[in-house]
Amino acid sequence: MRALLKESPGPGIVLREVPLPRYGPSEVLIRVHHAGVCGTDLHIWEWDSWASQRLKPPVIVGHEFAGHITELGAEADAAGLLVAGDLVTAEGHVVCGHCLQCRLGEGHLCRRTSIIGVDRDGAFADYIVMPASNVIWIDRMPTEIGAIMDPMGNAVHTVLEADVPGSTVLVLGCGPIGCFAVGVARAAGASLVIASDLNPRRLELARAMGAHVLLNPQHDDVVARVRELTAGDGVDLVCEMSGHPSGHAQALAAARIGGRVNLLGTPSSTTEVDFARDIIFKGLTLYGVTGRKMYQTWHQMSRFLRAGQIDPRPVITHRFPLEQIAEAIQVIKDGQAGKVILEVGS
Amino acid sequence: MRALLKESPGPGIVLREVPLPRYGPSEVLIRVHHAGVCGTDLHIWEWDSWASQRLKPPVIVGHEFAGHITELGAEADAAGLLVAGDLVTAEGHVVCGHCLQCRLGEGHLCRRTSIIGVDRDGAFADYIVMPASNVIWIDRMPTEIGAIMDPMGNAVHTVLEADVPGSTVLVLGCGPIGCFAVGVARAAGASLVIASDLNPRRLELARAMGAHVLLNPQHDDVVARVRELTAGDGVDLVCEMSGHPSGHAQALAAARIGGRVNLLGTPSSTTEVDFARDIIFKGLTLYGVTGRKMYQTWHQMSRFLRAGQIDPRPVITHRFPLEQIAEAIQVIKDGQAGKVILEVGS
Amino acid sequence: MRALLKESPGPGIVLREVPLPRYGPSEVLIRVHHAGVCGTDLHIWEWDSWASQRLKPPVIVGHEFAGHITELGAEADAAGLLVAGDLVTAEGHVVCGHCLQCRLGEGHLCRRTSIIGVDRDGAFADYIVMPASNVIWIDRMPTEIGAIMDPMGNAVHTVLEADVPGSTVLVLGCGPIGCFAVGVARAAGASLVIASDLNPRRLELARAMGAHVLLNPQHDDVVARVRELTAGDGVDLVCEMSGHPSGHAQALAAARIGGRVNLLGTPSSTTEVDFARDIIFKGLTLYGVTGRKMYQTWHQMSRFLRAGQIDPRPVITHRFPLEQIAEAIQVIKDGQAGKVILEVGS
Amino acid sequence: MRALLKESPGPGIVLREVPLPRYGPSEVLIRVHHAGVCGTDLHIWEWDSWASQRLKPPVIVGHEFAGHITELGAEADAAGLLVAGDLVTAEGHVVCGHCLQCRLGEGHLCRRTSIIGVDRDGAFADYIVMPASNVIWIDRMPTEIGAIMDPMGNAVHTVLEADVPGSTVLVLGCGPIGCFAVGVARAAGASLVIASDLNPRRLELARAMGAHVLLNPQHDDVVARVRELTAGDGVDLVCEMSGHPSGHAQALAAARIGGRVNLLGTPSSTTEVDFARDIIFKGLTLYGVTGRKMYQTWHQMSRFLRAGQIDPRPVITHRFPLEQIAEAIQVIKDGQAGKVILEVGS
């Protein structure tokens, strides 16, 4: 089969013919239809310090995908539920099930997490093997949508870890996950959703997902504008999706007294925090978001998507065949893309 | 001033000229613009067993209203916040502030609750006195909407005492509060809202408030239809607003395993419950709804109304002047009314 | 190996030599040391209507046990965590992992649950096969304690599904699970734990587990006494462990306004409930308890046990070898037993 | 009456004869028996930058106290509950009741908070005036305990804003509030309570309050020791009571993946935070603690105290008459004191 491979340490990803992967008794083999390209894939392409420490080439890249089941291990259909032909996506974090976090229902924080496309073979290939437990039905939804449920799930996790109905929400950073967060906040009944980004193109995507107000820090004083829009209170919930230290400062300042800051964007440097002024005297709650809750996030997301409460497709801006991975990586690097999709098969 | 008075024990309510009420240092005097007529007022008119045991005539009737502040006690503006002229409604439950429930933030369950229009003079009058603490700004909203925030608040309390975004909701009973519950569930991001009532007129109001599916127990098997609509699961949340024992049975049967039944409708008789089958083995949660959370419910409701996420006005079907209280009571009795409004002053 | 078998429809359980069970790739084989005998086993022995409808003989009985792992399937030690020789007990509910409830973290409510000793071969035998996922380490705890973590887990689930620190708790019914509930409430920081039972022997066990006050409905007015002990308020939490309709009535009456009733005891008949007076106007929450949360309950219980915050051993009143199952069943039937243990092997 | 007064800007506090204060209709006059001296009073004595910006002399100092009611305003006993002679303490934060936070049940975060002894006359005097709503009965508890319920309430708020039963807790900083936090964690059913401080005297007080393990950063590697004591996991809950930037670093490192850090100690400088490593990838929750929840904290604390689950008196190390305020301030400054009490009257 075809596969996009990080073949050896160093920049780049190459297309290779590789053998069909073998699956164990509780795993399934999936024919990939669509796959999503993520900022993480850019790090892997560029072989930055994170990637060079984490990946052990050769490994097939890619962790966002949807397709159909073609074969099942002997125990994979124990419950008689999964059937060859089922349209599915999958949670890409393969967890141990036995550690403290797994036992507490916090599998998304499992210490032994093995991530597809990073720690084990991924989805930029004709086929991928997944544990049956990680498989999520997408039913009649297009696989193009299924292929972006992984990043959209990050947004669902970030937004719904708060009491959203009737609330005011600020989304800092309008990359694809930020744009999804805008749509999730609207679907979940937020009264006011403010989106902020330096990039006018991304702000347009946020508008398409339902943002009531767009702010651009280049010409808007974000914190001052948020206060104006909220009768001086600040917002109930800030979703920090930018990962910029300036985003952290804005997040803490723009949250209302007693409010909440959910942090997803991962900064590459440390941030100076005034705990007394910005957290303690404000009675703030901060929450660090990793992955998707396994599997509540997937259920909530499926409900929103099936009911038509969110349509994530406006965020998809580019589609490429597997062969054009270089082009796909380039448009992400250029910062002008929303979500970039690889069209793999059917 | 004019006031609709339960003058003495027995049926009926009479219009009388009475002196302007006096207010204490922490109270305000409010000029009533609009008032809502409630099923409770029907009980008072009819002088049923509840009313005859609870009311001590003479008492001015009416507990749903909005208007503007005309005068303030010396301590009522201590915080410099309330000003004569402010458009307001009010929480009609006047609570003690010192009992266990008040101290736990459960003031809506205060044992010493004194209800306007029942235990103390109410709002079917030109003026009403309220503790400053109970006053709620309605700002630029019409007083007609302000006048129905009390019953709408019951619906907000009922629906939001659950995790609504993405959920499936069944509303049993489409009187005004049931219809509001439909609107609140939609505003809060429910994926599917099913409304059930025997009365086609009320079902139409539920549709106007956003119900996805209407069921009429006269020709629909409610539980069977709910299961069909939810892939056999049942709904996440049942709002029991009918108060009929048949509603309780449907509620317990229609809730999904692990689901929730929030009970607002008050039955006049007892219900036979199979605790093992319907609650314990299903892992259900039941919650009894009294009044409105003081004051979280009012805040959430104000957010929904100001953002235009709910427009409760389709539920208003009749408007009468104060003099036509008999007609107002009659349309409620006939069961063909949604919300009935008294136009008092301005 | 030896096994206590429900060999065919009808009363009784027989000791037989049966082949060692075979285990699949994600299962483990466990040598049983101790097993607990439960009221459910009595139903199976007596072949009552529940048992005759549910069991498909032949099946090995018993669902409470602890022992050590002797062999592991090829995938059972995938995470490198389980090792032959590990002392373990196990969650006896084998769940599907794919249904709505499993996906929502409510595996204890899985519709496809297969229970050991009921739906599949159980633990009253020299060996039992369990899915690796269901295995719980007991480390240095005695297997006698490990063997009763299943029923103790029911108590942990019942009590901790409430905000216990500083609260007042009434436990209705002091069978083994009720007695464990007393101990859990004390360990979790309840300020007052009241235990009620008709049986003085059981009340003594409740006292040994830490109950502050013992009530016997034969000569105490339970609800009146609870009010006296709580300044007229009623208790924050009622744990209904008796399954008697009279227990339900007491539970609803003894809970404080705004309180909580967690229901575990399963009645064999229906109960008349005054929803208006007892649930709605009181703002009560009711919660039906099934099994143990998978696996939060096990974690919390392990913490309590390892820290010595609970010692469940006072509740163990009888020990028998496997051969004396008839005697074990008889002492349970007599109603004078606390927890009854089978000493199987080592 | 006698009063300890910040008479004018600048260091020091002086004892003066002042007129008895006047009370409004919803206020009560209280005869002070005991008062607690707090670090805040030290800042006021020293007239540091915070104090010089916040206080408007002349103001009577002191915010921790208990005594008995001597007189009530006309509306103060509206509910017929408060009576002259009642032994009481009081929440020292006087809040507006109308702002967003007050309306959401977050009165402890009210923006218009006026604090006794800081923004209005305080408790280091023979008498103090308090709003009736802020008064808390202490019943038969000694006023010496009542006088330290304010700081103890900070600890109750810090600890109980987490799921404590069965959890592992690290308390960083063993001043009086840290020591109280140790006692609260034990009373609430924590399985392991670790206390850390540089000062051996304070560690002894923490031991007296029930700490299982004492760590001194001078010779212990706090984070390494916490990991050892928790099987490598880290603790479920860190209570940061020290306000040192080193405490913040330890807090984030010592919390388990998915754990919680509740922050009460207020640092005077900013802290460098690695959001990605320490919060986001760990899935941490941080919560800033201000004051006491009004009034849930007071209720929980009263329950613990009345049931004898906590005895805070080991933390009281010094007692002085009102005249010896200089000595009281000095022992706090020396860092060798636990809680310091002023004996005012009776």
mmCIF file of N, CA and C in Angstrom, chain C residues 160 163-168 187-191 233 236 256 299-300 303-304 307 309, chain D residues 160 163-168 187-191 233 236 256 299-300 303-304 307 309:
data_model
loop_
_atom_site.group_PDB
_atom_site.id
_atom_site.type_symbol
_atom_site.label_atom_id
_atom_site.label_comp_id
_atom_site.label_asym_id
_atom_site.label_seq_id
_atom_site.Cartn_x
_atom_site.Cartn_y
_atom_site.Cartn_z
ATOM 1 N N LEU C 160 -20.428 7.976 47.868
ATOM 2 C CA LEU C 160 -19.615 9.052 47.284
ATOM 3 C C LEU C 160 -20.318 9.771 46.144
ATOM 4 N N ASP C 163 -21.932 14.861 48.231
ATOM 5 C CA ASP C 163 -20.868 15.699 48.783
ATOM 6 C C ASP C 163 -20.801 15.387 50.275
ATOM 7 N N VAL C 164 -19.923 14.475 50.663
ATOM 8 C CA VAL C 164 -19.977 13.877 51.995
ATOM 9 C C VAL C 164 -19.287 14.686 53.101
ATOM 10 N N PRO C 165 -18.127 15.312 52.862
ATOM 11 C CA PRO C 165 -17.434 15.939 53.999
ATOM 12 C C PRO C 165 -18.328 16.920 54.766
ATOM 13 N N GLY C 166 -18.453 16.693 56.052
ATOM 14 C CA GLY C 166 -19.264 17.558 56.902
ATOM 15 C C GLY C 166 -20.749 17.290 56.848
ATOM 16 N N SER C 167 -21.170 16.283 56.095
ATOM 17 C CA SER C 167 -22.604 16.070 55.916
ATOM 18 C C SER C 167 -23.183 15.124 56.955
ATOM 19 N N THR C 168 -24.518 15.063 56.982
ATOM 20 C CA THR C 168 -25.237 14.138 57.847
ATOM 21 C C THR C 168 -25.836 13.055 56.955
ATOM 22 N N ALA C 187 -15.362 7.424 56.765
ATOM 23 C CA ALA C 187 -14.049 7.663 56.157
ATOM 24 C C ALA C 187 -14.049 8.919 55.295
ATOM 25 N N ALA C 188 -15.189 9.202 54.673
ATOM 26 C CA ALA C 188 -15.286 10.348 53.766
ATOM 27 C C ALA C 188 -15.620 11.638 54.490
ATOM 28 N N GLY C 189 -15.644 11.612 55.823
ATOM 29 C CA GLY C 189 -15.769 12.864 56.567
ATOM 30 C C GLY C 189 -17.172 13.295 56.920
ATOM 31 N N ALA C 190 -18.147 12.359 56.919
ATOM 32 C CA ALA C 190 -19.495 12.727 57.373
ATOM 33 C C ALA C 190 -19.435 13.146 58.835
ATOM 34 N N SER C 191 -20.267 14.117 59.202
ATOM 35 C CA SER C 191 -20.281 14.603 60.582
ATOM 36 C C SER C 191 -21.168 13.759 61.477
ATOM 37 N N ASP C 233 -33.816 19.545 60.628
ATOM 38 C CA ASP C 233 -33.575 19.697 59.190
ATOM 39 C C ASP C 233 -33.801 18.414 58.391
ATOM 40 N N ASP C 236 -28.620 15.320 55.065
ATOM 41 C CA ASP C 236 -28.187 15.713 53.722
ATOM 42 C C ASP C 236 -28.312 14.543 52.741
ATOM 43 N N ARG C 256 -33.275 16.041 54.090
ATOM 44 C CA ARG C 256 -33.565 17.463 54.293
ATOM 45 C C ARG C 256 -34.092 18.094 53.009
ATOM 46 N N HIS C 299 -10.892 2.723 42.614
ATOM 47 C CA HIS C 299 -9.751 3.538 43.023
ATOM 48 C C HIS C 299 -9.995 4.172 44.394
ATOM 49 N N GLN C 300 -11.170 4.788 44.560
ATOM 50 C CA GLN C 300 -11.476 5.434 45.841
ATOM 51 C C GLN C 300 -11.451 4.411 46.971
ATOM 52 N N ARG C 303 -7.961 3.378 47.937
ATOM 53 C CA ARG C 303 -7.332 4.412 48.757
ATOM 54 C C ARG C 303 -7.760 4.313 50.225
ATOM 55 N N PHE C 304 -9.059 4.198 50.425
ATOM 56 C CA PHE C 304 -9.575 4.091 51.798
ATOM 57 C C PHE C 304 -8.986 2.864 52.510
ATOM 58 N N ALA C 307 -5.088 3.137 53.150
ATOM 59 C CA ALA C 307 -4.749 4.119 54.184
ATOM 60 C C ALA C 307 -5.291 3.694 55.544
ATOM 61 N N GLN C 309 -8.375 3.778 56.368
ATOM 62 C CA GLN C 309 -9.518 4.614 56.751
ATOM 63 C C GLN C 309 -10.775 3.778 56.974
ATOM 64 N N LEU D 160 -11.919 22.229 50.254
ATOM 65 C CA LEU D 160 -13.158 21.579 49.798
ATOM 66 C C LEU D 160 -13.505 21.917 48.351
ATOM 67 N N ASP D 163 -12.299 17.237 45.275
ATOM 68 C CA ASP D 163 -12.973 16.005 45.682
ATOM 69 C C ASP D 163 -12.033 15.301 46.663
ATOM 70 N N VAL D 164 -12.226 15.523 47.958
ATOM 71 C CA VAL D 164 -11.216 15.157 48.953
ATOM 72 C C VAL D 164 -11.253 13.699 49.432
ATOM 73 N N PRO D 165 -12.437 13.095 49.630
ATOM 74 C CA PRO D 165 -12.419 11.756 50.239
ATOM 75 C C PRO D 165 -11.524 10.779 49.470
ATOM 76 N N GLY D 166 -10.586 10.185 50.182
ATOM 77 C CA GLY D 166 -9.680 9.216 49.577
ATOM 78 C C GLY D 166 -8.532 9.831 48.807
ATOM 79 N N SER D 167 -8.428 11.148 48.786
ATOM 80 C CA SER D 167 -7.408 11.785 47.941
ATOM 81 C C SER D 167 -6.102 12.002 48.695
ATOM 82 N N THR D 168 -5.068 12.344 47.934
ATOM 83 C CA THR D 168 -3.765 12.688 48.491
ATOM 84 C C THR D 168 -3.583 14.197 48.350
ATOM 85 N N ALA D 187 -10.150 15.894 58.122
ATOM 86 C CA ALA D 187 -11.565 15.760 58.478
ATOM 87 C C ALA D 187 -12.411 15.363 57.272
ATOM 88 N N ALA D 188 -12.001 15.811 56.089
ATOM 89 C CA ALA D 188 -12.769 15.538 54.876
ATOM 90 C C ALA D 188 -12.397 14.212 54.231
ATOM 91 N N GLY D 189 -11.562 13.422 54.906
ATOM 92 C CA GLY D 189 -11.321 12.058 54.435
ATOM 93 C C GLY D 189 -10.161 11.867 53.480
ATOM 94 N N ALA D 190 -9.207 12.815 53.460
ATOM 95 C CA ALA D 190 -8.016 12.597 52.639
ATOM 96 C C ALA D 190 -7.267 11.369 53.139
ATOM 97 N N SER D 191 -6.662 10.625 52.217
ATOM 98 C CA SER D 191 -5.925 9.413 52.598
ATOM 99 C C SER D 191 -4.498 9.722 53.025
ATOM 100 N N ASP D 233 3.018 9.102 41.299
ATOM 101 C CA ASP D 233 1.923 9.820 40.636
ATOM 102 C C ASP D 233 1.929 11.320 40.882
ATOM 103 N N ASP D 236 -3.220 14.371 44.311
ATOM 104 C CA ASP D 236 -4.460 14.802 43.660
ATOM 105 C C ASP D 236 -4.676 16.304 43.820
ATOM 106 N N ARG D 256 -0.495 15.595 40.532
ATOM 107 C CA ARG D 256 -0.503 14.489 39.582
ATOM 108 C C ARG D 256 -1.062 14.948 38.238
ATOM 109 N N HIS D 299 -20.965 27.001 56.686
ATOM 110 C CA HIS D 299 -21.776 25.847 57.091
ATOM 111 C C HIS D 299 -20.921 24.595 57.236
ATOM 112 N N GLN D 300 -20.094 24.332 56.217
ATOM 113 C CA GLN D 300 -19.246 23.139 56.276
ATOM 114 C C GLN D 300 -18.314 23.204 57.480
ATOM 115 N N ARG D 303 -20.088 22.497 60.738
ATOM 116 C CA ARG D 303 -20.325 21.063 60.879
ATOM 117 C C ARG D 303 -19.080 20.348 61.411
ATOM 118 N N PHE D 304 -17.949 20.638 60.785
ATOM 119 C CA PHE D 304 -16.698 20.006 61.218
ATOM 120 C C PHE D 304 -16.392 20.339 62.684
ATOM 121 N N ALA D 307 -18.989 18.763 65.226
ATOM 122 C CA ALA D 307 -18.861 17.309 65.338
ATOM 123 C C ALA D 307 -17.519 16.916 65.953
ATOM 124 N N GLN D 309 -14.723 17.129 64.437
ATOM 125 C CA GLN D 309 -13.840 16.552 63.420
ATOM 126 C C GLN D 309 -12.540 17.345 63.277
#
